[in-house]
Amino acid sequence: MEPIATIKSPILKTKSGRTSFHIRNFSFSDRFDIQRLCTEERIEILVPISRACFRNRFTFILLLLCIIISMFIFTRLIVSCLMPAILITSFLSYRISSLKHKIKAPFQHSYIEYTEKLSRRRILVAVTTVEDDNDVMLEQDIVGFICFSSHPSERQSALITHLFITKNYRHEKIAHYLLQTCRRIISEETQYQYLYALCSGYQKDGYKFLLDHHFFINNTWTTCIFVPGITDEQKMLSTTRLAPL
């Protein structure tokens, strides 16, 4: 992200630890940075899933059985050994890639839905800042964002569809300020009285963060992925009644 010479109407400007940053509304020029963060998060989630799948005993036992069966079908030893491995690897890769679409992510739909329907959706971004030699604040990188909207089924409720902070900045309390700002906006600018959050079981840092900030589990459901023991438990968390901060 290229530095720019002016701050885009910050909602909150603060310093946490050694990092100066501000929180502002999403602008259309931010879309590529948000997409980068989404990709970073998917990798963070999918790597442990992939490792768990390919290190699972069930996978290797199934592979061995398929090789034995294929040896009776194919005459060439190389084909007998490679064919089952290719098929199982392809199937697992397909299941893993399809799972990421079931894990809720912002911008899974078109950017227009998030930028034009601001009455129903809103995105706040956290941007690191630095002063130049002329004491002008320059934006550096978008290091996190929060996306919230109206809850699809609960009346008078808002839903946090996504909250993500890049790994290097998770100790700087940026997520805390994003959530605090989100709560303040919902309390002061809308009629919503309750706040929900959706979180994947693989998002361990985010799940712990929400529990530490007075969310409690409201509902859970499981997404299976072929290999026994490898599942994604989606969690719906909620807070008590909102009050102005």
PDB file of N, CA and C in Angstrom, residues 81-91:
ATOM      1  N   CYS A  81       1.082 -47.877  -8.037  1.00  0.00           N
ATOM      2  CA  CYS A  81       1.452 -47.083  -6.859  1.00  0.00           C
ATOM      3  C   CYS A  81       1.030 -45.620  -6.979  1.00  0.00           C
ATOM      4  N   LEU A  82       1.149 -45.075  -8.175  1.00  0.00           N
ATOM      5  CA  LEU A  82       0.880 -43.649  -8.354  1.00  0.00           C
ATOM      6  C   LEU A  82      -0.604 -43.316  -8.462  1.00  0.00           C
ATOM      7  N   MET A  83      -1.382 -44.176  -9.111  1.00  0.00           N
ATOM      8  CA  MET A  83      -2.791 -43.873  -9.347  1.00  0.00           C
ATOM      9  C   MET A  83      -3.575 -43.619  -8.055  1.00  0.00           C
ATOM     10  N   PRO A  84      -3.511 -44.510  -7.031  1.00  0.00           N
ATOM     11  CA  PRO A  84      -4.248 -44.243  -5.785  1.00  0.00           C
ATOM     12  C   PRO A  84      -3.785 -42.967  -5.093  1.00  0.00           C
ATOM     13  N   ALA A  85      -2.463 -42.742  -5.087  1.00  0.00           N
ATOM     14  CA  ALA A  85      -1.942 -41.539  -4.431  1.00  0.00           C
ATOM     15  C   ALA A  85      -2.458 -40.272  -5.104  1.00  0.00           C
ATOM     16  N   ILE A  86      -2.483 -40.282  -6.428  1.00  0.00           N
ATOM     17  CA  ILE A  86      -2.970 -39.115  -7.174  1.00  0.00           C
ATOM     18  C   ILE A  86      -4.453 -38.883  -6.905  1.00  0.00           C
ATOM     19  N   LEU A  87      -5.242 -39.958  -6.913  1.00  0.00           N
ATOM     20  CA  LEU A  87      -6.687 -39.833  -6.698  1.00  0.00           C
ATOM     21  C   LEU A  87      -6.998 -39.322  -5.296  1.00  0.00           C
ATOM     22  N   ILE A  88      -6.355 -39.908  -4.279  1.00  0.00           N
ATOM     23  CA  ILE A  88      -6.631 -39.502  -2.895  1.00  0.00           C
ATOM     24  C   ILE A  88      -6.153 -38.070  -2.648  1.00  0.00           C
ATOM     25  N   THR A  89      -4.967 -37.734  -3.154  1.00  0.00           N
ATOM     26  CA  THR A  89      -4.459 -36.368  -2.992  1.00  0.00           C
ATOM     27  C   THR A  89      -5.373 -35.354  -3.677  1.00  0.00           C
ATOM     28  N   SER A  90      -5.844 -35.686  -4.860  1.00  0.00           N
ATOM     29  CA  SER A  90      -6.750 -34.788  -5.589  1.00  0.00           C
ATOM     30  C   SER A  90      -8.058 -34.609  -4.836  1.00  0.00           C
ATOM     31  N   PHE A  91      -8.584 -35.711  -4.290  1.00  0.00           N
ATOM     32  CA  PHE A  91      -9.850 -35.633  -3.565  1.00  0.00           C
ATOM     33  C   PHE A  91      -9.705 -34.799  -2.294  1.00  0.00           C
TER      34      PHE A  91
END
